[in-house]
Amino acid sequence: MRAQSSATAHTVKAVTPPHVSTPTRPSSPGTRPRSGTALALLGVFCFSLTFPSTVWGLESFGPWSLVAVRGVLAAAVAAVFLLAQRVPLPERRHWAGLAVVGGGVVIGFPLLTTLALGTSSTAHAAVVVGLLPLTTATFAVLRTGHRPSRAFWAAAGAGATVVAAFSWQQGGGALSAGDLYLFGALLVCAAGYTEGGRLAALMPGWQVAGWALVLCLPVTVAGSAVALSLEPVRWSLHGAVGLAWVAAGSTFLGLYVWYRGMAGIGVARASQLQLAQPLMTLVWSFWLLGEELTWAAPLAATGVLLCIAVTQRARG
């Protein structure tokens, strides 16, 4: 998965963004910490279905076509919402940040992970991308100057270690050919999440996602025209459902609730909730794709959830 704040509210937020270390928890207009956590968790749920849905989508579309058409459809949904709410154009100073969000989250991450799924299993890709929370927290420190506590970093590092060990075990002690795509996806997505979280403190989160999608529309429309002319389309029920979810569910709804949640609880703290995403994706992969789960899955899930509990209690 609100009306735009007044100019005065924008000024206050721009001076003291919620991600800067302060005596109180970060918040945004209309978003309490608990509701921010709930929204971020809903975003994680939406994102956890992305890889299985992408695998379904690849049954009907080529990787480049799937990513481009996905972006066009998501932008169309976003444009309808923006027009219906009569949302004014963002201030000029926000367009650079929206371009980072679009390049990282709307284009970069979907393209790199879709290419990776051509050579890697869904389970392997899910656990590698499980390193995203720590990557995002690092980007947040560099971008916002926020300094989480040592306990926060220790728990985040432990969670990343659990995910990395699980990834290594699932891959049989070797890295797949798609790992370079996945590592690149980590970097561009972390940059997009961090910048989007910063902007979500200055405007409603769904508008951050919506304007980023609309900003990328010229690229996704041109990409769709070229890719569809080169990659054959083989329509199937799985392909249609997969495309519909990655466009409306993962890309629009997921980004909407995710950025609103980050505005409420902060980038670094929200990013740690994504430690649960790889295990959720493994469950979906088992139910939807028939992939086998090993004994390590519940063990890793327990370790990850414990780390999440610590990061949510530590001063972030």
mmCIF file of C-alpha atoms in Angstrom:
data_model
loop_
_atom_site.group_PDB
_atom_site.id
_atom_site.type_symbol
_atom_site.label_atom_id
_atom_site.label_comp_id
_atom_site.label_asym_id
_atom_site.label_seq_id
_atom_site.Cartn_x
_atom_site.Cartn_y
_atom_site.Cartn_z
ATOM 1 C CA MET A 1 0.000 0.000 0.000
ATOM 2 C CA ARG A 2 -4.478 12.576 3.295
ATOM 3 C CA ALA A 3 -4.199 15.666 2.075
ATOM 4 C CA GLN A 4 -0.894 17.363 1.534
ATOM 5 C CA SER A 5 0.463 19.237 4.552
ATOM 6 C CA SER A 6 0.498 23.004 4.605
ATOM 7 C CA ALA A 7 3.553 25.020 3.681
ATOM 8 C CA THR A 8 4.114 25.834 7.338
ATOM 9 C CA ALA A 9 4.138 22.171 8.296
ATOM 10 C CA HIS A 10 6.599 21.495 5.507
ATOM 11 C CA THR A 11 8.936 24.148 6.834
ATOM 12 C CA VAL A 12 8.927 22.730 10.353
ATOM 13 C CA LYS A 13 9.523 19.212 9.162
ATOM 14 C CA ALA A 14 12.295 20.267 6.821
ATOM 15 C CA VAL A 15 14.150 21.900 9.702
ATOM 16 C CA THR A 16 13.793 18.930 12.044
ATOM 17 C CA PRO A 17 13.180 15.695 10.107
ATOM 18 C CA PRO A 18 12.044 12.790 12.274
ATOM 19 C CA HIS A 19 15.075 10.687 11.462
ATOM 20 C CA VAL A 20 17.474 13.014 13.265
ATOM 21 C CA SER A 21 18.295 11.826 16.763
ATOM 22 C CA THR A 22 15.961 13.551 19.218
ATOM 23 C CA PRO A 23 14.721 12.791 22.736
ATOM 24 C CA THR A 24 11.421 11.516 21.317
ATOM 25 C CA ARG A 25 10.504 8.929 18.730
ATOM 26 C CA PRO A 26 10.022 10.102 15.141
ATOM 27 C CA SER A 27 6.525 10.827 14.034
ATOM 28 C CA SER A 28 4.596 12.382 11.192
ATOM 29 C CA PRO A 29 1.252 14.140 11.018
ATOM 30 C CA GLY A 30 -1.479 11.587 11.754
ATOM 31 C CA THR A 31 0.975 8.709 12.201
ATOM 32 C CA ARG A 32 1.654 7.436 15.746
ATOM 33 C CA PRO A 33 4.602 5.075 16.398
ATOM 34 C CA ARG A 34 2.331 2.039 16.761
ATOM 35 C CA SER A 35 0.390 2.799 13.595
ATOM 36 C CA GLY A 36 3.692 3.514 11.838
ATOM 37 C CA THR A 37 4.918 0.055 12.810
ATOM 38 C CA ALA A 38 1.665 -1.523 11.603
ATOM 39 C CA LEU A 39 1.901 0.282 8.244
ATOM 40 C CA ALA A 40 5.541 -0.722 7.791
ATOM 41 C CA LEU A 41 4.630 -4.345 8.564
ATOM 42 C CA LEU A 42 1.840 -4.206 5.975
ATOM 43 C CA GLY A 43 4.416 -2.961 3.491
ATOM 44 C CA VAL A 44 6.665 -5.917 4.358
ATOM 45 C CA PHE A 45 3.720 -8.255 3.771
ATOM 46 C CA CYS A 46 3.136 -6.734 0.331
ATOM 47 C CA PHE A 47 6.836 -6.944 -0.532
ATOM 48 C CA SER A 48 7.080 -10.567 0.648
ATOM 49 C CA LEU A 49 4.817 -11.615 -2.233
ATOM 50 C CA THR A 50 6.908 -9.802 -4.839
ATOM 51 C CA PHE A 51 9.319 -12.616 -5.751
ATOM 52 C CA PRO A 52 6.681 -15.382 -6.066
ATOM 53 C CA SER A 53 4.516 -12.995 -8.087
ATOM 54 C CA THR A 54 7.498 -12.132 -10.292
ATOM 55 C CA VAL A 55 8.099 -15.825 -10.970
ATOM 56 C CA TRP A 56 4.444 -16.130 -11.986
ATOM 57 C CA GLY A 57 4.732 -13.026 -14.149
ATOM 58 C CA LEU A 58 7.762 -14.464 -15.944
ATOM 59 C CA GLU A 59 5.552 -17.313 -17.171
ATOM 60 C CA SER A 60 3.906 -14.799 -19.527
ATOM 61 C CA PHE A 61 6.415 -11.958 -19.944
ATOM 62 C CA GLY A 62 10.110 -11.520 -20.536
ATOM 63 C CA PRO A 63 12.054 -9.894 -17.671
ATOM 64 C CA TRP A 64 12.371 -6.479 -19.336
ATOM 65 C CA SER A 65 8.715 -6.447 -20.399
ATOM 66 C CA LEU A 66 7.516 -7.456 -16.940
ATOM 67 C CA VAL A 67 9.437 -4.683 -15.206
ATOM 68 C CA ALA A 68 8.435 -1.991 -17.716
ATOM 69 C CA VAL A 69 4.726 -2.896 -17.886
ATOM 70 C CA ARG A 70 4.665 -3.211 -14.106
ATOM 71 C CA GLY A 71 5.924 0.354 -13.804
ATOM 72 C CA VAL A 72 3.364 1.688 -16.290
ATOM 73 C CA LEU A 73 0.418 0.025 -14.550
ATOM 74 C CA ALA A 74 1.551 1.129 -11.096
ATOM 75 C CA ALA A 75 2.020 4.699 -12.353
ATOM 76 C CA ALA A 76 -1.482 4.650 -13.835
ATOM 77 C CA VAL A 77 -2.959 3.656 -10.462
ATOM 78 C CA ALA A 78 -0.897 6.335 -8.715
ATOM 79 C CA ALA A 79 -1.941 9.006 -11.231
ATOM 80 C CA VAL A 80 -5.626 8.233 -10.649
ATOM 81 C CA PHE A 81 -5.193 8.702 -6.900
ATOM 82 C CA LEU A 82 -3.174 11.891 -7.321
ATOM 83 C CA LEU A 83 -5.736 13.400 -9.700
ATOM 84 C CA ALA A 84 -8.710 12.307 -7.585
ATOM 85 C CA GLN A 85 -7.201 14.002 -4.538
ATOM 86 C CA ARG A 86 -6.160 17.053 -6.583
ATOM 87 C CA VAL A 87 -2.659 16.801 -5.194
ATOM 88 C CA PRO A 88 -0.466 19.702 -6.344
ATOM 89 C CA LEU A 89 2.932 19.089 -7.895
ATOM 90 C CA PRO A 90 5.737 18.586 -5.354
ATOM 91 C CA GLU A 91 8.016 21.518 -4.654
ATOM 92 C CA ARG A 92 10.989 21.767 -6.989
ATOM 93 C CA ARG A 93 13.410 20.950 -4.164
ATOM 94 C CA HIS A 94 11.818 17.497 -3.783
ATOM 95 C CA TRP A 95 12.171 16.317 -7.393
ATOM 96 C CA ALA A 96 15.802 15.184 -7.020
ATOM 97 C CA GLY A 97 14.846 13.014 -4.071
ATOM 98 C CA LEU A 98 11.875 11.595 -5.985
ATOM 99 C CA ALA A 99 14.226 10.730 -8.846
ATOM 100 C CA VAL A 100 16.371 8.721 -6.407
ATOM 101 C CA VAL A 101 13.263 6.901 -5.173
ATOM 102 C CA GLY A 102 12.139 6.190 -8.723
ATOM 103 C CA GLY A 103 15.550 5.061 -9.936
ATOM 104 C CA GLY A 104 16.115 2.790 -6.944
ATOM 105 C CA VAL A 105 12.703 1.420 -6.045
ATOM 106 C CA VAL A 106 10.576 1.750 -9.193
ATOM 107 C CA ILE A 107 13.165 0.762 -11.823
ATOM 108 C CA GLY A 108 16.458 -0.455 -10.332
ATOM 109 C CA PHE A 109 15.310 -2.960 -7.734
ATOM 110 C CA PRO A 110 12.522 -4.572 -9.826
ATOM 111 C CA LEU A 111 14.808 -4.905 -12.863
ATOM 112 C CA LEU A 112 17.814 -6.341 -11.014
ATOM 113 C CA THR A 113 15.787 -8.803 -8.944
ATOM 114 C CA THR A 114 13.760 -9.929 -11.962
ATOM 115 C CA LEU A 115 16.974 -10.614 -13.874
ATOM 116 C CA ALA A 116 18.349 -12.459 -10.833
ATOM 117 C CA LEU A 117 15.286 -14.704 -10.650
ATOM 118 C CA GLY A 118 16.188 -15.943 -14.120
ATOM 119 C CA THR A 119 19.158 -17.803 -12.604
ATOM 120 C CA SER A 120 18.419 -17.937 -8.849
ATOM 121 C CA SER A 121 15.638 -19.655 -6.949
ATOM 122 C CA THR A 122 13.051 -17.549 -5.171
ATOM 123 C CA ALA A 123 14.278 -18.819 -1.790
ATOM 124 C CA HIS A 124 17.879 -17.898 -2.524
ATOM 125 C CA ALA A 125 16.964 -14.440 -3.800
ATOM 126 C CA ALA A 126 14.734 -13.807 -0.786
ATOM 127 C CA VAL A 127 17.409 -14.515 1.787
ATOM 128 C CA VAL A 128 20.101 -12.518 -0.028
ATOM 129 C CA VAL A 129 17.778 -9.514 -0.199
ATOM 130 C CA GLY A 130 17.239 -10.094 3.523
ATOM 131 C CA LEU A 131 20.408 -8.034 3.942
ATOM 132 C CA LEU A 132 18.400 -4.986 2.812
ATOM 133 C CA PRO A 133 17.476 -3.783 6.349
ATOM 134 C CA LEU A 134 21.100 -3.384 7.412
ATOM 135 C CA THR A 135 21.962 -1.789 4.064
ATOM 136 C CA THR A 136 19.071 0.655 4.445
ATOM 137 C CA ALA A 137 20.053 1.510 8.008
ATOM 138 C CA THR A 138 23.590 2.269 6.823
ATOM 139 C CA PHE A 139 22.300 4.536 4.050
ATOM 140 C CA ALA A 140 20.035 6.264 6.581
ATOM 141 C CA VAL A 141 23.027 7.041 8.796
ATOM 142 C CA LEU A 142 24.953 8.502 5.864
ATOM 143 C CA ARG A 143 21.983 10.484 4.551
ATOM 144 C CA THR A 144 20.293 11.779 7.698
ATOM 145 C CA GLY A 145 23.067 11.825 10.292
ATOM 146 C CA HIS A 146 20.921 9.628 12.563
ATOM 147 C CA ARG A 147 22.928 7.569 15.080
ATOM 148 C CA PRO A 148 21.173 4.450 16.403
ATOM 149 C CA SER A 149 22.359 2.936 19.689
ATOM 150 C CA ARG A 150 24.961 0.164 19.935
ATOM 151 C CA ALA A 151 22.261 -2.293 20.960
ATOM 152 C CA PHE A 152 20.329 -1.398 17.824
ATOM 153 C CA TRP A 153 23.354 -2.014 15.595
ATOM 154 C CA ALA A 154 24.255 -5.237 17.404
ATOM 155 C CA ALA A 155 20.754 -6.635 16.916
ATOM 156 C CA ALA A 156 20.637 -5.456 13.302
ATOM 157 C CA GLY A 157 24.037 -7.035 12.605
ATOM 158 C CA ALA A 158 22.950 -10.272 14.262
ATOM 159 C CA GLY A 159 19.813 -10.363 12.150
ATOM 160 C CA ALA A 160 21.823 -9.775 8.986
ATOM 161 C CA THR A 161 24.205 -12.558 10.030
ATOM 162 C CA VAL A 162 21.306 -14.967 10.495
ATOM 163 C CA VAL A 163 19.959 -14.066 7.055
ATOM 164 C CA ALA A 164 23.398 -14.376 5.422
ATOM 165 C CA ALA A 165 24.017 -17.775 7.052
ATOM 166 C CA PHE A 166 20.615 -18.982 5.915
ATOM 167 C CA SER A 167 21.348 -17.745 2.397
ATOM 168 C CA TRP A 168 24.662 -19.571 2.347
ATOM 169 C CA GLN A 169 23.073 -22.776 3.587
ATOM 170 C CA GLN A 170 20.249 -22.569 1.044
ATOM 171 C CA GLY A 171 22.751 -22.036 -1.750
ATOM 172 C CA GLY A 172 24.766 -25.094 -0.764
ATOM 173 C CA GLY A 173 27.772 -23.001 0.209
ATOM 174 C CA ALA A 174 28.049 -21.271 -3.158
ATOM 175 C CA LEU A 175 26.879 -18.018 -4.709
ATOM 176 C CA SER A 176 24.559 -18.128 -7.714
ATOM 177 C CA ALA A 177 25.147 -16.274 -10.972
ATOM 178 C CA GLY A 178 22.324 -13.907 -10.022
ATOM 179 C CA ASP A 179 23.980 -12.755 -6.803
ATOM 180 C CA LEU A 180 25.622 -9.769 -8.478
ATOM 181 C CA TYR A 181 22.194 -8.606 -9.605
ATOM 182 C CA LEU A 182 20.887 -9.093 -6.075
ATOM 183 C CA PHE A 183 23.761 -7.203 -4.445
ATOM 184 C CA GLY A 184 23.228 -4.339 -6.883
ATOM 185 C CA ALA A 185 19.524 -4.415 -6.053
ATOM 186 C CA LEU A 186 20.370 -4.077 -2.356
ATOM 187 C CA LEU A 187 22.306 -0.870 -2.953
ATOM 188 C CA VAL A 188 19.815 0.906 -5.217
ATOM 189 C CA CYS A 189 16.802 -0.128 -3.125
ATOM 190 C CA ALA A 190 18.422 0.996 0.137
ATOM 191 C CA ALA A 191 19.124 4.391 -1.423
ATOM 192 C CA GLY A 192 15.523 4.648 -2.625
ATOM 193 C CA TYR A 193 14.078 3.587 0.730
ATOM 194 C CA THR A 194 16.227 6.067 2.624
ATOM 195 C CA GLU A 195 15.388 8.998 0.375
ATOM 196 C CA GLY A 196 11.731 8.016 0.308
ATOM 197 C CA GLY A 197 11.636 7.836 4.085
ATOM 198 C CA ARG A 198 13.106 11.330 4.305
ATOM 199 C CA LEU A 199 10.539 12.710 1.852
ATOM 200 C CA ALA A 200 7.705 10.941 3.652
ATOM 201 C CA ALA A 201 8.394 13.239 6.606
ATOM 202 C CA LEU A 202 7.687 16.228 4.364
ATOM 203 C CA MET A 203 4.685 14.955 2.390
ATOM 204 C CA PRO A 204 2.265 12.013 2.757
ATOM 205 C CA GLY A 205 4.002 8.696 2.058
ATOM 206 C CA TRP A 206 1.588 7.663 -0.679
ATOM 207 C CA GLN A 207 2.422 10.851 -2.549
ATOM 208 C CA VAL A 208 6.125 10.024 -2.388
ATOM 209 C CA ALA A 209 5.414 6.649 -3.985
ATOM 210 C CA GLY A 210 2.895 8.130 -6.429
ATOM 211 C CA TRP A 211 5.091 10.944 -7.716
ATOM 212 C CA ALA A 212 8.105 8.627 -7.997
ATOM 213 C CA LEU A 213 6.042 6.293 -10.175
ATOM 214 C CA VAL A 214 4.723 9.129 -12.316
ATOM 215 C CA LEU A 215 8.213 10.590 -12.681
ATOM 216 C CA CYS A 216 9.419 7.260 -14.102
ATOM 217 C CA LEU A 217 6.485 6.972 -16.519
ATOM 218 C CA PRO A 218 8.374 8.224 -19.625
ATOM 219 C CA VAL A 219 11.052 5.586 -19.013
ATOM 220 C CA THR A 220 8.622 2.753 -18.314
ATOM 221 C CA VAL A 221 6.378 3.600 -21.293
ATOM 222 C CA ALA A 222 9.343 3.677 -23.674
ATOM 223 C CA GLY A 223 10.736 0.515 -22.091
ATOM 224 C CA SER A 224 7.404 -1.253 -22.495
ATOM 225 C CA ALA A 225 7.198 -0.369 -26.180
ATOM 226 C CA VAL A 226 10.689 -1.664 -26.887
ATOM 227 C CA ALA A 227 10.574 -4.738 -24.636
ATOM 228 C CA LEU A 228 7.157 -5.940 -25.796
ATOM 229 C CA SER A 229 8.335 -5.735 -29.410
ATOM 230 C CA LEU A 230 11.328 -7.949 -28.625
ATOM 231 C CA GLU A 231 10.027 -10.369 -25.989
ATOM 232 C CA PRO A 232 7.055 -12.607 -26.813
ATOM 233 C CA VAL A 233 4.018 -12.569 -24.506
ATOM 234 C CA ARG A 234 2.442 -15.909 -23.565
ATOM 235 C CA TRP A 235 -0.705 -15.135 -21.592
ATOM 236 C CA SER A 236 -1.578 -17.369 -18.629
ATOM 237 C CA LEU A 237 -3.551 -16.996 -15.410
ATOM 238 C CA HIS A 238 -0.385 -17.072 -13.324
ATOM 239 C CA GLY A 239 1.237 -14.487 -15.556
ATOM 240 C CA ALA A 240 -1.711 -12.105 -15.321
ATOM 241 C CA VAL A 241 -2.043 -12.475 -11.538
ATOM 242 C CA GLY A 242 1.697 -12.050 -11.069
ATOM 243 C CA LEU A 243 1.768 -8.870 -13.148
ATOM 244 C CA ALA A 244 -1.275 -7.465 -11.353
ATOM 245 C CA TRP A 245 0.247 -8.013 -7.912
ATOM 246 C CA VAL A 246 3.738 -6.657 -8.627
ATOM 247 C CA ALA A 247 2.135 -3.562 -10.182
ATOM 248 C CA ALA A 248 -0.745 -2.760 -7.800
ATOM 249 C CA GLY A 249 0.267 -4.691 -4.685
ATOM 250 C CA SER A 250 4.037 -4.516 -4.413
ATOM 251 C CA THR A 251 4.799 -1.328 -6.317
ATOM 252 C CA PHE A 252 1.875 0.943 -5.383
ATOM 253 C CA LEU A 253 0.202 -0.326 -2.194
ATOM 254 C CA GLY A 254 3.444 -1.652 -0.736
ATOM 255 C CA LEU A 255 5.332 1.592 -1.286
ATOM 256 C CA TYR A 256 2.397 3.660 -0.023
ATOM 257 C CA VAL A 257 2.146 1.979 3.374
ATOM 258 C CA TRP A 258 5.903 1.436 3.633
ATOM 259 C CA TYR A 259 6.873 5.090 3.258
ATOM 260 C CA ARG A 260 4.073 6.205 5.555
ATOM 261 C CA GLY A 261 5.283 3.726 8.138
ATOM 262 C CA MET A 262 8.876 4.950 7.814
ATOM 263 C CA ALA A 263 7.704 8.514 8.355
ATOM 264 C CA GLY A 264 6.149 7.410 11.636
ATOM 265 C CA ILE A 265 8.973 5.348 13.157
ATOM 266 C CA GLY A 266 12.101 6.345 11.232
ATOM 267 C CA VAL A 267 14.073 4.780 8.371
ATOM 268 C CA ALA A 268 16.509 2.668 10.403
ATOM 269 C CA ARG A 269 13.889 1.246 12.760
ATOM 270 C CA ALA A 270 11.402 0.474 9.972
ATOM 271 C CA SER A 271 14.115 -1.170 7.886
ATOM 272 C CA GLN A 272 14.680 -3.787 10.584
ATOM 273 C CA LEU A 273 11.092 -4.989 10.253
ATOM 274 C CA GLN A 274 12.107 -6.208 6.806
ATOM 275 C CA LEU A 275 14.252 -8.864 8.443
ATOM 276 C CA ALA A 276 11.044 -10.901 8.532
ATOM 277 C CA GLN A 277 10.481 -10.551 4.776
ATOM 278 C CA PRO A 278 12.775 -13.378 3.562
ATOM 279 C CA LEU A 279 11.071 -15.918 5.832
ATOM 280 C CA MET A 280 7.636 -14.694 4.773
ATOM 281 C CA THR A 281 8.678 -15.025 1.139
ATOM 282 C CA LEU A 282 9.851 -18.584 1.781
ATOM 283 C CA VAL A 283 6.405 -19.463 3.101
ATOM 284 C CA TRP A 284 4.748 -17.968 0.017
ATOM 285 C CA SER A 285 7.251 -19.801 -2.191
ATOM 286 C CA PHE A 286 6.308 -23.083 -0.544
ATOM 287 C CA TRP A 287 2.564 -22.500 -0.871
ATOM 288 C CA LEU A 288 2.465 -20.803 -4.276
ATOM 289 C CA LEU A 289 5.477 -22.214 -6.119
ATOM 290 C CA GLY A 290 5.937 -25.592 -4.457
ATOM 291 C CA GLU A 291 9.531 -24.890 -3.395
ATOM 292 C CA GLU A 292 10.767 -27.066 -0.528
ATOM 293 C CA LEU A 293 11.602 -25.594 2.869
ATOM 294 C CA THR A 294 14.468 -27.091 4.871
ATOM 295 C CA TRP A 295 14.778 -27.480 8.640
ATOM 296 C CA ALA A 296 16.783 -24.233 8.700
ATOM 297 C CA ALA A 297 13.733 -22.099 7.863
ATOM 298 C CA PRO A 298 11.984 -22.159 11.278
ATOM 299 C CA LEU A 299 15.341 -21.839 13.026
ATOM 300 C CA ALA A 300 16.261 -18.777 11.003
ATOM 301 C CA ALA A 301 12.761 -17.361 11.463
ATOM 302 C CA THR A 302 13.082 -17.577 15.242
ATOM 303 C CA GLY A 303 16.476 -15.864 15.204
ATOM 304 C CA VAL A 304 15.266 -13.089 12.912
ATOM 305 C CA LEU A 305 12.146 -12.387 14.947
ATOM 306 C CA LEU A 306 14.232 -12.139 18.117
ATOM 307 C CA CYS A 307 16.488 -9.600 16.416
ATOM 308 C CA ILE A 308 13.452 -7.596 15.306
ATOM 309 C CA ALA A 309 12.183 -7.525 18.889
ATOM 310 C CA VAL A 310 15.519 -6.154 20.104
ATOM 311 C CA THR A 311 15.776 -3.468 17.407
ATOM 312 C CA GLN A 312 12.251 -2.259 18.150
ATOM 313 C CA ARG A 313 13.057 -1.859 21.847
ATOM 314 C CA ALA A 314 16.529 -0.375 21.390
ATOM 315 C CA ARG A 315 16.792 3.408 21.083
ATOM 316 C CA GLY A 316 16.900 3.963 17.292
#
